[in-house]
Coordinates of C-alpha atoms in Angstrom, one line a residue:
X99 CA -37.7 5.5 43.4
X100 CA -38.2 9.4 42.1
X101 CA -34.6 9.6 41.9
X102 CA -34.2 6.4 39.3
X103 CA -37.3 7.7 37.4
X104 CA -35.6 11.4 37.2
X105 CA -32.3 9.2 36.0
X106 CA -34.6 7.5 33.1
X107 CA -36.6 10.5 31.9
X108 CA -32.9 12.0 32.0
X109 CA -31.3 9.1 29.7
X110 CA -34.4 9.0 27.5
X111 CA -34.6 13.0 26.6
X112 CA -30.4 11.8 26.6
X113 CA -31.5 9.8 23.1
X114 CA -34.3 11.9 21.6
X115 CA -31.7 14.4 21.8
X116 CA -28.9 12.5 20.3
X117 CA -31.6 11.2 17.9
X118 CA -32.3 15.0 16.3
X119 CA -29.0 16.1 16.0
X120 CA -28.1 12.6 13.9
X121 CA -31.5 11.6 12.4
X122 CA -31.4 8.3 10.4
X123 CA -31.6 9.2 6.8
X124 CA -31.6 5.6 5.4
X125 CA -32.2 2.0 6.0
X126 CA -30.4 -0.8 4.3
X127 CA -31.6 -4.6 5.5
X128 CA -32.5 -3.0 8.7
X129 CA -29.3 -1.4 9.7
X130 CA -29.9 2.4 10.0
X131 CA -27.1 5.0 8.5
X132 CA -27.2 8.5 10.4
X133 CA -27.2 11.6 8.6
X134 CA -23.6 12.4 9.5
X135 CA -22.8 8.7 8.3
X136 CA -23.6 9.5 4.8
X137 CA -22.7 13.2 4.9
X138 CA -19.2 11.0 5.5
X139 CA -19.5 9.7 2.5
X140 CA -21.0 12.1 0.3
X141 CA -18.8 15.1 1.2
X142 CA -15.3 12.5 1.0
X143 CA -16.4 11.3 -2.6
X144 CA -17.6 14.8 -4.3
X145 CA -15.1 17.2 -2.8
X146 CA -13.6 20.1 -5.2
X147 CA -11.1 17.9 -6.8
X148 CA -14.0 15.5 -8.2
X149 CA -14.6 15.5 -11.5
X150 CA -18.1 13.7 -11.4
X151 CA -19.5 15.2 -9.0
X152 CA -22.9 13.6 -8.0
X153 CA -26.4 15.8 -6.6
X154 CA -27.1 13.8 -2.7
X155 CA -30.1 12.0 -4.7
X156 CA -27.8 10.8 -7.5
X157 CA -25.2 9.8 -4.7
X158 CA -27.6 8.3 -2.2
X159 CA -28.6 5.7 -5.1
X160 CA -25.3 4.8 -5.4
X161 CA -24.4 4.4 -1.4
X162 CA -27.5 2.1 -1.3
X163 CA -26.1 -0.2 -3.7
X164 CA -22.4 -0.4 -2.0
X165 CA -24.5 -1.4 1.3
X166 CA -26.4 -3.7 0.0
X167 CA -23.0 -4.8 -1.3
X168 CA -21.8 -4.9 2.2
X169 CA -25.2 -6.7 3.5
X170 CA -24.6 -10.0 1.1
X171 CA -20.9 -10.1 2.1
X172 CA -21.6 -10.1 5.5
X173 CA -24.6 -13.0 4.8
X174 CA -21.8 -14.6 2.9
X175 CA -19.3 -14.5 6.1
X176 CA -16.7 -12.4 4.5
X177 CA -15.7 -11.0 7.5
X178 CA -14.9 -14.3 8.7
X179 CA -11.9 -15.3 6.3
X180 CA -8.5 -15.0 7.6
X181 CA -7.3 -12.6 4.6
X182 CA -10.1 -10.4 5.7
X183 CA -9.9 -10.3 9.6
X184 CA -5.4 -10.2 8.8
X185 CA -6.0 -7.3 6.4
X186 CA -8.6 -5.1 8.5
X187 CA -6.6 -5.7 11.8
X188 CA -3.3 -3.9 9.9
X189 CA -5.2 -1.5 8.7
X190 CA -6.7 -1.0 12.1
X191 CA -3.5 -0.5 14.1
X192 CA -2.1 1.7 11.8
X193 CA -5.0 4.6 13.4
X194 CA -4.6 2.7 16.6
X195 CA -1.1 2.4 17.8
X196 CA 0.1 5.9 17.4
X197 CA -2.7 7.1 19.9
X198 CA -1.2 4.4 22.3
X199 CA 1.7 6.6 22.9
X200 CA 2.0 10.0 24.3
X201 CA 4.5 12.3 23.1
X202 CA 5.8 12.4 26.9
X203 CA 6.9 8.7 26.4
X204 CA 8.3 9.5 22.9
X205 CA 10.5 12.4 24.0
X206 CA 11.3 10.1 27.5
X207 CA 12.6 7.5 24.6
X208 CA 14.4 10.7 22.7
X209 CA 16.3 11.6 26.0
X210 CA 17.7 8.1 26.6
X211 CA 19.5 7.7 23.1
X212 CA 20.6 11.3 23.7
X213 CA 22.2 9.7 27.0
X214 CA 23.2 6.8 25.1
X215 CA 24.9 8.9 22.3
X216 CA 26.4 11.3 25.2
X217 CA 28.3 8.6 26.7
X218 CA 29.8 7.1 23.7
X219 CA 31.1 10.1 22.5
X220 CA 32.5 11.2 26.0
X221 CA 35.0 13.9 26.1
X222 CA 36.5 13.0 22.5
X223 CA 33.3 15.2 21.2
X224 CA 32.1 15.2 17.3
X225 CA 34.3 15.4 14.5
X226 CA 33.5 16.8 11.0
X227 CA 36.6 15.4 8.8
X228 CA 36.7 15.5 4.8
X229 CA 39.2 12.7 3.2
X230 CA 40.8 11.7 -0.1
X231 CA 40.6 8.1 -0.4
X232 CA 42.5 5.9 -2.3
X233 CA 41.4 2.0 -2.3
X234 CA 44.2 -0.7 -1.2
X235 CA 42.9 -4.5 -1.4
X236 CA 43.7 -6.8 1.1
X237 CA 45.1 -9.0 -1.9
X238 CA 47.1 -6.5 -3.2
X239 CA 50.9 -7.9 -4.0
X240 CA 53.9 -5.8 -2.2
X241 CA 54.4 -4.3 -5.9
X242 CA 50.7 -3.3 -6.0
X243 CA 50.9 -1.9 -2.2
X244 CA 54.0 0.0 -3.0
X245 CA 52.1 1.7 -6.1
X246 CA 49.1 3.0 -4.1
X247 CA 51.3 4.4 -1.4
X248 CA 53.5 6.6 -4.1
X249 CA 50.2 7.7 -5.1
X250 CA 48.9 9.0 -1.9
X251 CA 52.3 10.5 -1.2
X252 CA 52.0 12.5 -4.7
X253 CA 48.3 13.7 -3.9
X254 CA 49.9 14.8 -0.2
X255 CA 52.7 16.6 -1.7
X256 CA 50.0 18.5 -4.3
X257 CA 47.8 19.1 -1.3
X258 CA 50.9 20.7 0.4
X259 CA 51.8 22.7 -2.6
X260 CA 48.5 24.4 -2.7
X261 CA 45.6 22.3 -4.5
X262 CA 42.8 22.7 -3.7
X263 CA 41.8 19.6 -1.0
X264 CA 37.4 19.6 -2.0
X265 CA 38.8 20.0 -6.0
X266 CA 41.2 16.8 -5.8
X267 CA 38.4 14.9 -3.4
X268 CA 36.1 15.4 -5.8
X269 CA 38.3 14.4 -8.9
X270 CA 40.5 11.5 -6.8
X271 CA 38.8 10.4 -3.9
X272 CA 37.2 6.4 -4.2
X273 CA 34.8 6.8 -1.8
X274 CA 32.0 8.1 -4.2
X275 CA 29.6 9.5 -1.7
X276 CA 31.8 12.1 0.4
X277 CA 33.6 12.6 -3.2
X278 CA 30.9 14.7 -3.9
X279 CA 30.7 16.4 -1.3
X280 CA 34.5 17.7 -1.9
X281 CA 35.5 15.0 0.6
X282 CA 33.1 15.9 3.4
X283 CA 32.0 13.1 5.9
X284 CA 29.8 14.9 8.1
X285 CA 29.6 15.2 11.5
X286 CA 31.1 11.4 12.9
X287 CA 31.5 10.3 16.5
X288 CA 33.9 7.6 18.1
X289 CA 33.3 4.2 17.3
X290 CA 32.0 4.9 13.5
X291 CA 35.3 4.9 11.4
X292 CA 38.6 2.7 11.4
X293 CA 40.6 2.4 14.8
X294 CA 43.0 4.1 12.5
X295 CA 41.2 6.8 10.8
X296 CA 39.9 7.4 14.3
X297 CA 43.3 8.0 15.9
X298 CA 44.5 10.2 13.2
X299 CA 41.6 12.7 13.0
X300 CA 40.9 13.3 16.8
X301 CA 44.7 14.2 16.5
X302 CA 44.2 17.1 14.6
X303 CA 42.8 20.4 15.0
X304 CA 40.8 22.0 13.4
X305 CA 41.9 23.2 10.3
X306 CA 44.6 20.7 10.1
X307 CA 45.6 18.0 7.5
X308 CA 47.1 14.9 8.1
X309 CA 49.5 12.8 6.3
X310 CA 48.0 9.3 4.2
X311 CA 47.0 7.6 7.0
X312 CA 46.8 3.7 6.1
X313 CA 43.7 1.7 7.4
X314 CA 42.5 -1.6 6.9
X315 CA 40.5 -0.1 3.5
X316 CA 43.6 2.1 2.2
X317 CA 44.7 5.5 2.1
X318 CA 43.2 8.3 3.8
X319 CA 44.6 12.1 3.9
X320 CA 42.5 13.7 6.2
X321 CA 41.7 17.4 6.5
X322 CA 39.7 18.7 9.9
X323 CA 37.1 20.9 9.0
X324 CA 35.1 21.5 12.4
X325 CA 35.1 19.8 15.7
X326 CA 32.4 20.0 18.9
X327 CA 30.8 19.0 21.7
X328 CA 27.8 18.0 21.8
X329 CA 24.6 20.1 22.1
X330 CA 22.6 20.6 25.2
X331 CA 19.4 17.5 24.7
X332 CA 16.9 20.6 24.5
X333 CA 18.8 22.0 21.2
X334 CA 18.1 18.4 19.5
X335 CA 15.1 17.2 20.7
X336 CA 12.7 18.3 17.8
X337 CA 15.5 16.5 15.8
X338 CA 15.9 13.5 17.4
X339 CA 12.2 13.0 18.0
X340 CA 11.5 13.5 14.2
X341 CA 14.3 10.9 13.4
X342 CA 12.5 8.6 15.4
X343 CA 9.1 9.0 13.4
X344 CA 10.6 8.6 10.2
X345 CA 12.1 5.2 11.8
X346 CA 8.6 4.2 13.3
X347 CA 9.4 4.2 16.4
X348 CA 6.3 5.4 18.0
X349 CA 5.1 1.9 16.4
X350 CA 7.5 0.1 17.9
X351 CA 6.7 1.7 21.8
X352 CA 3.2 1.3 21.0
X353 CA 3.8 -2.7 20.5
X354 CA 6.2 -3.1 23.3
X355 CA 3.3 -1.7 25.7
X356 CA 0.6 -3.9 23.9
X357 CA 2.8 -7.0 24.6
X358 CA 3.4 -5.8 28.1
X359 CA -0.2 -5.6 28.6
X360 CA -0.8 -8.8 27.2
X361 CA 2.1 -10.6 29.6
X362 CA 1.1 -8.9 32.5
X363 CA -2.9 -10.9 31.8
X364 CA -1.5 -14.1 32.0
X365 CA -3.2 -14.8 29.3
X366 CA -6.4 -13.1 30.4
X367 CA -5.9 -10.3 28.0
X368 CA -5.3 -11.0 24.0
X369 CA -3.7 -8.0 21.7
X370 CA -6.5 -8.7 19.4
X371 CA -9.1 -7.3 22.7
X372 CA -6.7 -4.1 23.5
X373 CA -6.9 -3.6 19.6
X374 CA -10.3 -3.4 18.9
X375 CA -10.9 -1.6 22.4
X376 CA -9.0 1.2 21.7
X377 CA -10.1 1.4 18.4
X378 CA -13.9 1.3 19.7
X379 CA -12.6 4.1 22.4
X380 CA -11.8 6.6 19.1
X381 CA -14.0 5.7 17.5
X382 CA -16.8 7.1 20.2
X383 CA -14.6 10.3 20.7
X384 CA -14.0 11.3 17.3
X385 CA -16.5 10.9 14.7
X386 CA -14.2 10.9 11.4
X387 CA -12.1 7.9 13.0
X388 CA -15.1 6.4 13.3
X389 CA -16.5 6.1 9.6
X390 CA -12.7 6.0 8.7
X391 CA -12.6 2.4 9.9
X392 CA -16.0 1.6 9.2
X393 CA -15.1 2.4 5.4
X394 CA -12.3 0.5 5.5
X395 CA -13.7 -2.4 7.0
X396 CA -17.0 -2.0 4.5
X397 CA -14.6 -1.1 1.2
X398 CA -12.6 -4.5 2.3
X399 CA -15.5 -6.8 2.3
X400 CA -17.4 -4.8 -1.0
X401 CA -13.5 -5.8 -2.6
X402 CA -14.4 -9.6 -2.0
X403 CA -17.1 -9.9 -2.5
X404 CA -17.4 -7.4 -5.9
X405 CA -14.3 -9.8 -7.2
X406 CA -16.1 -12.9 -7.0
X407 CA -20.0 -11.6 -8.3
X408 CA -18.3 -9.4 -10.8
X409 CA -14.4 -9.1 -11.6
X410 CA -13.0 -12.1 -11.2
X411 CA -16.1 -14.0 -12.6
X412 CA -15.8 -11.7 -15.7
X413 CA -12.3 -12.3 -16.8
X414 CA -12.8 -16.4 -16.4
X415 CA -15.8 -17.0 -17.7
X416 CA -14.4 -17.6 -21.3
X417 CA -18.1 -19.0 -22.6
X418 CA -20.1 -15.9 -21.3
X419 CA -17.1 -13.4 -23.2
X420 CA -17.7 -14.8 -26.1
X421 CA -21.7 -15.3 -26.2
X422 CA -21.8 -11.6 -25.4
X423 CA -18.9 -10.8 -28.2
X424 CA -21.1 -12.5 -30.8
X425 CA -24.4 -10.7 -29.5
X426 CA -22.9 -7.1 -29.5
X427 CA -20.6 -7.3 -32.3
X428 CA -22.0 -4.2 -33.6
X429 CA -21.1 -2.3 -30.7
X430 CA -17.4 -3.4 -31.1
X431 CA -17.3 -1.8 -35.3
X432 CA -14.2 0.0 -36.5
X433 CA -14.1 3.0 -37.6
X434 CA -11.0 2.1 -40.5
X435 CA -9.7 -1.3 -41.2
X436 CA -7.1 -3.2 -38.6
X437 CA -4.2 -5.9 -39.5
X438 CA -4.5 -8.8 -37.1
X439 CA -1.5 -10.6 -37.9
X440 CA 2.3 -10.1 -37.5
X441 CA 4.9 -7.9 -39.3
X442 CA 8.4 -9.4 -39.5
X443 CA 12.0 -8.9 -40.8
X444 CA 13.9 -11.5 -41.5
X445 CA 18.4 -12.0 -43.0
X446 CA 17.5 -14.1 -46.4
X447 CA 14.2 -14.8 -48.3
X448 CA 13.8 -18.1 -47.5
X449 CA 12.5 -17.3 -43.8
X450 CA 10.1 -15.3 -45.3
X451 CA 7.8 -18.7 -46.5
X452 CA 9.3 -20.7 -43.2
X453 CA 7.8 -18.0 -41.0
X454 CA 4.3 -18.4 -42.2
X455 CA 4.8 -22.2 -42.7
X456 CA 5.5 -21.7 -38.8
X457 CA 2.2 -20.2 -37.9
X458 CA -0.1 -21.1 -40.4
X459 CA -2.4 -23.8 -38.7
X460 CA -1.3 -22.4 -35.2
X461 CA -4.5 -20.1 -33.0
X462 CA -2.8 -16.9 -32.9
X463 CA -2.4 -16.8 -29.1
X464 CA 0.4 -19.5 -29.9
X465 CA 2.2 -17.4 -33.1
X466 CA 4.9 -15.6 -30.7
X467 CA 6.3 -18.7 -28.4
X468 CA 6.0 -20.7 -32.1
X469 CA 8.3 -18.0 -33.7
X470 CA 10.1 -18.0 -30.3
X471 CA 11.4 -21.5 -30.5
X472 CA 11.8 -22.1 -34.1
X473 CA 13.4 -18.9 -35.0
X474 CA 15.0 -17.4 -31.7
X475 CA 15.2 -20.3 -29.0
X476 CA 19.4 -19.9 -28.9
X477 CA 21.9 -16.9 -28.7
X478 CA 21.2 -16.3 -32.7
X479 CA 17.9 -14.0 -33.6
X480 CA 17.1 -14.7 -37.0
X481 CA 14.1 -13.3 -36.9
X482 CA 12.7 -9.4 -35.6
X483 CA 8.6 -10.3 -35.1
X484 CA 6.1 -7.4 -34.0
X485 CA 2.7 -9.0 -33.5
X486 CA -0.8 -7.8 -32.7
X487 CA -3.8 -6.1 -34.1
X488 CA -2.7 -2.6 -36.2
X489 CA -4.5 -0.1 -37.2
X490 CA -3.1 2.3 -39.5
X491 CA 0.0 4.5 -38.1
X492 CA 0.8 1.5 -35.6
X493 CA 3.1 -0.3 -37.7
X494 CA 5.3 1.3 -40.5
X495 CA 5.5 -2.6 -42.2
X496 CA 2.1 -2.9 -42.1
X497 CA 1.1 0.6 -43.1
X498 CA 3.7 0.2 -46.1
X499 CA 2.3 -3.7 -47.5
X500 CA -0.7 -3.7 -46.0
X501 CA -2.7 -0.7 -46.2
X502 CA -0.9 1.2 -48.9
X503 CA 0.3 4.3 -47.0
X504 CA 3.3 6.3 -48.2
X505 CA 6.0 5.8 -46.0
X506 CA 10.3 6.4 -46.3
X507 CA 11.3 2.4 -46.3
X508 CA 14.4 4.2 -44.1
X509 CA 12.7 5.1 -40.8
X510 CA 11.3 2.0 -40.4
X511 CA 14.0 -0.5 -42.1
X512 CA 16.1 -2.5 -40.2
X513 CA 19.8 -2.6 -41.3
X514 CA 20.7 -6.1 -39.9
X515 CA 17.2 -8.1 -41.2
X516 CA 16.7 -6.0 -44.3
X517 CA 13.9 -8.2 -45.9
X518 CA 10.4 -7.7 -44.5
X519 CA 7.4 -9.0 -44.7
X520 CA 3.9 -9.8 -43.4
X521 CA 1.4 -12.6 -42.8
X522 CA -2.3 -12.6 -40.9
X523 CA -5.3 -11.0 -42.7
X524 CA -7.2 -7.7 -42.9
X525 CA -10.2 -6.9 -40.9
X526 CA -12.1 -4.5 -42.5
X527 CA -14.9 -3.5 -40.1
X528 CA -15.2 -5.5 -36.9
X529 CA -12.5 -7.8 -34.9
X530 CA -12.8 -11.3 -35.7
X531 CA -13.6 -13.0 -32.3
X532 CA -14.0 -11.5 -29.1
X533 CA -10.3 -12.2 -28.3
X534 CA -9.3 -9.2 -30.4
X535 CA -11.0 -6.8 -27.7
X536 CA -10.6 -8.5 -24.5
X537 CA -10.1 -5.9 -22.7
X538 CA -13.1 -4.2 -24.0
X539 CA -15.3 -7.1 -23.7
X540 CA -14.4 -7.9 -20.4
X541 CA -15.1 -4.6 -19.4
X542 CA -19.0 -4.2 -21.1
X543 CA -19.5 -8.4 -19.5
X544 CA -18.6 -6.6 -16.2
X545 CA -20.6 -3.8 -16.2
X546 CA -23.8 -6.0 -17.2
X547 CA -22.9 -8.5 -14.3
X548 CA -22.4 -5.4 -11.6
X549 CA -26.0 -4.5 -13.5
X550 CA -27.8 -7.7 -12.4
X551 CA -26.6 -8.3 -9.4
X552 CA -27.3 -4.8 -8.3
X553 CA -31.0 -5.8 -9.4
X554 CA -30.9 -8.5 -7.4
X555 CA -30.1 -7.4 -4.2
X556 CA -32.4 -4.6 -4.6
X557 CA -35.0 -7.6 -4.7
X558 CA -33.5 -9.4 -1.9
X559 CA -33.0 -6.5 0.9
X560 CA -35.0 -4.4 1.9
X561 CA -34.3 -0.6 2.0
X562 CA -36.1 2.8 2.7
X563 CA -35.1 6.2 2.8
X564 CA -36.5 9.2 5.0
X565 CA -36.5 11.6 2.3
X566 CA -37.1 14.6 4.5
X567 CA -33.9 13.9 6.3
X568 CA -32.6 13.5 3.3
X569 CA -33.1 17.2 2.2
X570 CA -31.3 18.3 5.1
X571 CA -28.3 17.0 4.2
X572 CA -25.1 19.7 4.5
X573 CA -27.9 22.1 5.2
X574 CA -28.4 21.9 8.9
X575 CA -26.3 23.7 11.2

């Protein structure tokens, strides 16, 4: 009985420890964040390279908001939909599956393609030729076959007259890759060229040049730059091992041992469980892995659910954009007068009137696919249209007939459609609906939505902060 109340007193001294050295600095809808929780945060998002940097009690308002965030999307099931739960799990294994291997296993994998390599290339050893190709179809006629082999004969007999064998590869050769290299193929084993290439460059020594050897492809004249055996397994481990990185192939063990696991259960065992096991095991050893996948998994469900409150409810509500376009007008003012029309050049005068007649009682969302199909629906253009909202200096067109700037008709002119012309109207001060700054509207609607609903969940969840914790925050030891 002493002994299990020692082992209690023990586990409870066990938290109050743990408890000061990671003190709860905040509460959001009764979850607790931990000091180095937030430190986390507030260290990854105002490091050196930040430009707005934020003070901890600008940032901590900030990080209340994204949990509260994080609180509604969780009331809303978020983490429940399949896009969610597919995206988080990939994200997931990437951290995971790599500690699933050791490096004893990939270097065990490394030695066995070494053996695998070893064998193929027997005693033949590694080759390193450099060839002049020239091409020979399959199809080519007897006259045509005849032709190409005169030519490889004539490139031989230069090559044996002194040219220079990397000069003519380079300037001759058909196979454009080792042609820049003068020829060069790198280091090949057997099995990775033509039977017949093959035969004829383990032939020779090195140093050594062959006559136009014909393969299935054409003409080869080979010259042997360097021949080996090869190197002891310890010599290219570090090579072979990063080649098999590169390739993902410390993935690919991880997954085979997953899937053995998974066999071996009988179905006991899902790789969903081994997943989020090991994932929970890192996450208790090292701290950073920790909030590293809690951020993901948070910054994945404050995506979802920030699209549908805010983004995505911004750019479709057509009704709101344009009720808050007409109350703010004023905030969208000029500062000089824009063109909101279209500036056009056309062959002969009488396009002129039929491209207005064109768009004249058409919304101006449906002027270009109108011009489109009237003017340029076949293989003839008749028209050249640039169409948009200008300001002066966008358009030379515009700046010429529209607002009266001095301009050389030559750097703008068109030589094929020499007669231009404009049509649409002159906004002197503000845009005429809020369709002329979408992009601007949309953005303003969006920040008032992100405004209200931030309001609201500051209503609807509770929060606190320990603000004497909070002062300690990258100043304990």
């Amino acid at each position: 009985m002493r002994r299990f109340l020692l082992f209690s007193v023990l586990g409870v001294c066990a938290l109050i420890v743990s408890a000061q050295s990671d003190p709860v600095v905040l509460t959001v809808n009764g979850v607790p964040v931990t000091r180095s929780e937030f430190e986390y945060s507030y260290n990854k998002n105002n490091g050196d390279g930040v430009v707005d940097r934020k003070t901890v009690d600008e940032y901590v308002e900030l990080f209340i908001n994204y949990k509260l965030k994080v609180a509604a999307a969780l009331d809303e099931r978020m983490d429940t939909l399949s896009s969610f739960r597919q995206e988080f799990a990939m994200y997931r294994d990437q951290q995971v599956r790599p500690t699933l291997v050791t490096d004893a296993e990939v270097i065990g994998e490394a030695r066995k393609a070494y053996e695998r390599t070893k064998a193929a290339i027997g005693s033949k050893g590694l080759i390193r030729p450099a060839h002049i190709f020239i091409r020979l179809s399959t199809k080519a006629t007897p006259r045509e076959q005849e032709r190409i082999r005169l030519r490889a004969d004539s490139v031989y007999e230069a090559l044996r007259k002194g040219a220079d064998f990397a000069e003519l590869a380079k300037k001759l050769s058909q196979n454009p890759r080792s042609a820049a290299q003068g020829g060069d193929m790198g280091w090949l084993q057997p099995g990775q060229t033509f039977v017949e290439f093959e035969d004829a460059a383990y032939g020779l020594q090195t140093g050594q040049m062959s006559r136009p050897v014909l393969a299935p492809d054409g003409y080869h004249i080979i010259l042997m730059k360097d021949r080996k055996q090869l190197e002891p397994f310890e010599q290219l481990k570090d090579m072979i091992v990063r080649s098999f990185e590169q390739q993902g192939l410390r993935d690919a063990i991880a997954e085979m041992k997953v899937k053995a696991i998974v066999e071996q259960s009988n179905g006991q065992i899902q790789r969903e469980q081994i997943m989020n096991k090991r994932a929970d095991s890192l996450s208790a050893a090292d701290i950073e892995m920790k909030y590293l996948i809690q951020e993901y998994h948070d910054g994945l469900l404050l995506y979802e659910i920030s699209n549908r409150e805010v983004w995505d409810r911004a750019a479709k509500d057509e009704v709101g954009l344009k009720a808050w376009f007409d109350v703010h007008k004023k905030d969208y003012a000029w500062t000089e007068p824009h063109y909101k029309g279209i500036a056009y050049h056309v062959k002969n005068k009488a396009d002129v009137k039929a491209v207005k007649k064109c768009v004249k009682r058409l919304p101006f969302d449906q002027w270009a696919e109108a011009l489109r199909s009237t003017f340029n629906a076949d293989s003839i253009i008749r028209i050249r249209v640039e169409k948009g909202i200008f300001k002066p200096g966008d358009n030379g067109t515009i700046d010429r007939m529209v607002f009266k700037l001095k301009q050389s008709k030559a750097e703008v002119s068109l030589p094929d459609y020499p007669i231009e012309a404009v049509y649409g109207k002159k906004l002197k001060k503000y845009p005429e609906d809020y369709t002329d700054v979408r992009s601007q509207v949309v953005a303003d609607y969006q920040q008032m939505l992100e405004q209200e609903w931030v309001k609201s969940l500051r209503n609807r969840y509770s929060f606190q902060i320990n603000q004497e914790i909070l002062k300690t925050v990258n100043q304990h030891k």
